[in-house]
Amino acid sequence: MHFFLLLTFNTFYNLLLVLEARIQQLQSDVVLDVQHAKVQFVKAPSHGKGVPSGRGPRIPPHEKTDIPKSGQTVAKGTSKSQPSRWMEKLTQERKNKLKKQQHIQQKTQKSVREKPTEKSKVTTSNIMPSGTAHKIISSAAKKNRTQQTKLSDKIRAAVSSPVTAAAAATAAPASKSHKLSKQKRKASKRYPAEDEQTAIELQERAKELAEVEELEKRLNLQVSDWTSSSSEEHLQEGNEAVACGDIQLSICSYLEACVFVGDIERAQRFLLSQHRVMSRRRLLNTGVYNIMMRVWAKKGTLNHIGRIFILLEEAGLKPNVGSYAAALECMGRNPNCSPKVISRCLNQMKEDSLSVDDLFSQCVFRQDERDMLLRAIRVVEPDYQPRLTLDMNQGSSALVQDFYRENHTYPKLDFTQEELQDRFKRQLSVEQACTVTIDSVETAKPVTENMEKMVRKPRHEQRTQWQKVLLQALRDCKLILANTNTKSYRLNLYPYLCLLEDREYVDIMIQSVSNLPPSGESLKILARDLGHRVFTKYSVRQKHQNQTVEKLGSIYSMYTDLLAKDTKVYDVLPREQWCKLEMEHSSGPTLQGGEISWPYIVTLELGTYLVDLMVKNLKINSDILNPAFERKLIPILYHMYTFRSTRQIGFIKPHPILTQMQQEATETKLTFDSYVMPMMCPPVPWTTVKFGAYLLTPTKLMRTVDGATQHELLLEKCQNLHAVFDSLNQLGNCAWRINKPLLDIIISIFNDRGSDKLDIPPPLSEAPKIPHFNPQDPNYTASQKAQLKREVINAKKKCSEMHSLRMDALYKLSIAHHMRDEIFWFPHNMDFRGRTYPCPPYFNHLGSDVTRAILVFAEGKPLGPKGLDWLKIHLVNLTGLKKRSSLQGRLEYANTIIDDILDSADKPLTGKKWWMNADEPWQALACCMEIANAVRAPDPAKFISHFPVHQDGSCNGLQHYAALGRDVIGARSVNLMPCELPQDVYSGVAQQVEAFRARDAESGLMIAKVLEGFISRKVVKQTVMTVVYGVTRYGGRLQIEKRLKEIDEFPKEYIWDASHYLVRQVFSGLKEMFTGTREIQDWLTESARLISKCGHTVEWVTPLGLPIIQPYHRTRNQVVSVATKPLVTQRPDTVKQKNAFPPNFIHSLDSTHMMLTALHCYSAGLTFVSVHDCFWTHAITVDIMNKVCREQFVALHSQPILQELSNFLNKHTIMFTESALFFRVFIYILLTFDSDICVSLVL
């Protein structure tokens, strides 16, 4: 017995010494790592392929990987670490200990021989291999698991947070070491005469172990402090949501689909199958169980709801307000329900810290659920009335507190209430149909008898045949899926294929075939669009089933009272009025959040299934266009593979016969999804992150990359977004109309072979012919074949680009033509940086020069005393001339060319065509027409103008950098300082580069001599503009190369050398002009690098409280598998994170400034819209808008923006580095002390 205790103690003592030394080294190493920003993770040795789960293979000692210091790399298999102070100490300690052990063994050998029956199973000497000792420790650990919480359970519970994981991992060894210290004390008391030296040694070791325990206690205490903080809660919840969010959403969407189609049995069976298996049960949350509770509540079967409550308890989950709401709803539907049962349910709610008011304020109701819930409560509380309060907290940002405290009167729309209500009905019918078919503006070819016979009739017959084939194929596939004997826990597409009528799926597929470009489309994009169309139709049907459409109509009807010109004036914002109306009419279904969105993977899988149906079943006769060909059925779609950069992607390409049929048939109709079109009525105001914009079509507040969920999680937790909502609502409430005279001119040029100079794409008939040659022809040399192949590739690329541009212009002009007699609105949302965009993708005011020119404000305002002057100044700005002239100088120049302006307005295509030489020719022509109408009016000051006048920032990014760095010289270059003449930073940089060139030319540099006379504002403008947004020297060189190629006189053989030379000079010039800018950029870049190196994406919060997170991740994932629970997290892409942070941060400031300007312009009664940093308003209100713009810029940069960003990043960086430290300790302990748990890091 003595021998066993001694060996056990020695083994534990050795490993605890290693642990103590390792912890000390980790603390010093991580401090060093943090200082050098090279915090690294250990890469555990892998055994075989994939990620091991459950009980994995033990790790031999020679495969254990030491945690590297800063600057070291981790090699696979064996890791060689440099000798260190603590290793030498441990080596010497082992030598001394070995001598003592040999001495003790000699004394105890005789006693051991006399007691063979008491011999321990462990008879190996303490100098056994560490791997064997590791097994002994694991066996000892197993005995203690019945008396304490399992270590693996602790780790699984904390796996979403590295800090918490470290706490769980160190807690168990601390407990074990404490028990061992007791065993050592018992051993020393039991055998006092065996060896006095052993007793002394044990006391010394016990003291050392006490120090280790104290260290671990401090570690656990610090971890508990962190886990109680909101930042750590955010990190833990964020990681868990990223890991399991898509799985939970997939389960919820599957159950909702089953319920929607009435397949309750399938839904119940699926839920039970998920619940029975522990590994899948962990992925469930209370919301999943609530879906089935709602089903049984509708049926009034309380016993089924009781069973689900039991399932919740088995899963270790607590019922939430949705659970109790379903139970009480069921009681309300049952007239014979006992009041005691209802009281017992309400009492249970109180025990769970939930109030009855919480049910009505937090739950989302469908159909009559709220009324049934209220009926049940009034059985025991007859006088109960829900106490709902309107959230008037407008946010904590100091920038808007004064704005919301003041009383404002807001402008009305130029419509009566009846007109707005009629417009709502029209828009509702459009969104209910989900698609819109409009006339194409492309002039149709004369339909000859031969065309009708050979092209149009066969195409119509073929389409009818395809519909029949797809319909039958879809039904056959559904029958197979419905009867497939698969495991019940597997997600099946069958419910998703039953959400719509079979013919609707077929129509969606046929529409996608019609819209397929000749060059084909990425399988991923095509599948995503198909799945999204199905979801949109399904979402609209859900709203009908939930009875929200009727309630939406009644609330919108009352909402028009705020907007209409024939009603009283309100002093509330649209968001506030809508929320007030919803609260006052809370009976019935809830408008917000009643539908569950599909995760990206479900949308993609469903779309891929439909694409597969099309590829397999859509065929055509090979002789349909040429009877001379042999007749056989050939597929019209092909699944191919192609390369994008170095990535291989799936591609769906149409057969050339299909492309030829579509081109020759000259389609006269275009079909679009309803959300592509502008709205016929004012948008629904944004009131939450999930509700706003369109009436029925689901719309995201923040646009994200496919599959990204971090943004939604951050937005849902943010409670201070009212200023963001109100600015988006203000932009969306601007009404528009079409400039019909200009539209007709553009369409005429579009149908007359287009114009490259005027940015009107020509038809494909103008495309270069693709050369044909036989590669096997011996008459061609190898070099000739290579040249011909390049010509074929270039011709195909040119044809593809021309088709894309032509179709884009066709869509925009056709939509504009369809809306030519209408007044319409553009609902807005934003990207992840906070930059705002109209939701309709093709036709909007953020488009090209063409689309901007044909859009004018629906509301007209008189020009006033200075309006005509602003129109003239605006025209000069559009020409690109007089950039260095004052406003008065530009006005005088406009007066000198008034004859050219009037000639352009009267004879745009037959006169002098002065407008065609402007930088923005179509907007210049539109402005010429407006000026002509104004000067010819009896009183120009009273002329009603609908024309938007633009005020653009002077390199807005540099303005923000100059303001942030208080850079006086830079501020003067971008017009932030008073100057006699407006400064043009692009011309300034061009002049400085020219000075560099002249100096180098004198020194004899050849390329500097070649560039003489070619350095202009236009050559350097794009590079200067984008340097502030993170363009690299490589990208800047490409930009300058493109500009040089546009100069016909420049020698082409010098373009490469000239672009390399110029980009260096541009960067040097900017560095001298904007010293503070480069310093701030470097600080932002380095901060992002440090954060992403710690394994976290870069986050920040804008001055208006909008949370921002960069969605740049590496394609490979980091997979951590602990026992049976996998956790998949994406590793940030360090290069993209650090390069994108400076421009994205500036974009977020730019957006904040725009939102502040929008709010104050709205309260001042102005019509205001923006194209990022370019602000639009009526000519009469330009001066007011300019004043507001400057005031809000000063207010924004009066805030300690960089200091607040630094505080935010420091707070998160400290958490990140501490998490990295404890995560490394956690991994080491797992690999050393518990062989039953395998942690695999796939880096």
PDB file of N, CA, C and O in Angstrom, residues 70 107 125 174 323 730 917 1023 1082 1105 1223 1225:
ATOM      1  N   SER A  70       6.725  33.525 -29.023  1.00  0.00           N
ATOM      2  CA  SER A  70       6.567  34.442 -30.146  1.00  0.00           C
ATOM      3  C   SER A  70       7.702  34.266 -31.125  1.00  0.00           C
ATOM      4  O   SER A  70       8.863  34.257 -30.790  1.00  0.00           O
ATOM      5  N   LYS A 107      14.383   0.443   0.785  1.00  0.00           N
ATOM      6  CA  LYS A 107      13.827   0.248   2.123  1.00  0.00           C
ATOM      7  C   LYS A 107      12.496  -0.467   2.097  1.00  0.00           C
ATOM      8  O   LYS A 107      12.138  -1.197   3.006  1.00  0.00           O
ATOM      9  N   SER A 125       7.774   1.044 -12.175  1.00  0.00           N
ATOM     10  CA  SER A 125       8.590   2.067 -11.539  1.00  0.00           C
ATOM     11  C   SER A 125       8.188   3.450 -11.997  1.00  0.00           C
ATOM     12  O   SER A 125       7.566   3.609 -13.035  1.00  0.00           O
ATOM     13  N   ALA A 174      -7.432  21.072 -10.218  1.00  0.00           N
ATOM     14  CA  ALA A 174      -7.267  21.684  -8.898  1.00  0.00           C
ATOM     15  C   ALA A 174      -7.888  20.809  -7.822  1.00  0.00           C
ATOM     16  O   ALA A 174      -7.336  20.610  -6.755  1.00  0.00           O
ATOM     17  N   SER A 323     -43.452  29.616 -24.715  1.00  0.00           N
ATOM     18  CA  SER A 323     -43.967  28.340 -24.207  1.00  0.00           C
ATOM     19  C   SER A 323     -45.243  28.555 -23.397  1.00  0.00           C
ATOM     20  O   SER A 323     -46.256  27.869 -23.602  1.00  0.00           O
ATOM     21  N   GLN A 730     -36.501  58.418 -43.798  1.00  0.00           N
ATOM     22  CA  GLN A 730     -36.517  59.709 -44.486  1.00  0.00           C
ATOM     23  C   GLN A 730     -36.087  59.551 -45.938  1.00  0.00           C
ATOM     24  O   GLN A 730     -36.694  60.115 -46.852  1.00  0.00           O
ATOM     25  N   ASN A 917     -19.818  66.464 -74.428  1.00  0.00           N
ATOM     26  CA  ASN A 917     -18.435  66.501 -73.975  1.00  0.00           C
ATOM     27  C   ASN A 917     -18.310  66.640 -72.460  1.00  0.00           C
ATOM     28  O   ASN A 917     -17.195  66.751 -71.938  1.00  0.00           O
ATOM     29  N   THR A1023      -6.944  57.025 -58.443  1.00  0.00           N
ATOM     30  CA  THR A1023      -6.001  56.483 -57.465  1.00  0.00           C
ATOM     31  C   THR A1023      -6.002  57.317 -56.188  1.00  0.00           C
ATOM     32  O   THR A1023      -6.004  56.773 -55.082  1.00  0.00           O
ATOM     33  N   ASP A1082      -2.229  53.677 -40.648  1.00  0.00           N
ATOM     34  CA  ASP A1082      -1.306  52.664 -40.125  1.00  0.00           C
ATOM     35  C   ASP A1082      -1.787  52.142 -38.776  1.00  0.00           C
ATOM     36  O   ASP A1082      -1.694  50.934 -38.495  1.00  0.00           O
ATOM     37  N   GLY A1105     -24.342  54.502 -32.803  1.00  0.00           N
ATOM     38  CA  GLY A1105     -24.659  53.271 -32.092  1.00  0.00           C
ATOM     39  C   GLY A1105     -24.872  52.061 -32.978  1.00  0.00           C
ATOM     40  O   GLY A1105     -25.320  51.019 -32.489  1.00  0.00           O
ATOM     41  N   PHE A1223      -7.206  29.661 -23.316  1.00  0.00           N
ATOM     42  CA  PHE A1223      -7.527  28.615 -24.276  1.00  0.00           C
ATOM     43  C   PHE A1223      -6.317  27.706 -24.486  1.00  0.00           C
ATOM     44  O   PHE A1223      -6.438  26.498 -24.624  1.00  0.00           O
ATOM     45  N   VAL A1225      -3.902  27.153 -22.205  1.00  0.00           N
ATOM     46  CA  VAL A1225      -3.807  26.347 -20.993  1.00  0.00           C
ATOM     47  C   VAL A1225      -4.826  25.217 -21.035  1.00  0.00           C
ATOM     48  O   VAL A1225      -4.538  24.068 -20.687  1.00  0.00           O
TER      49      VAL A1225
END
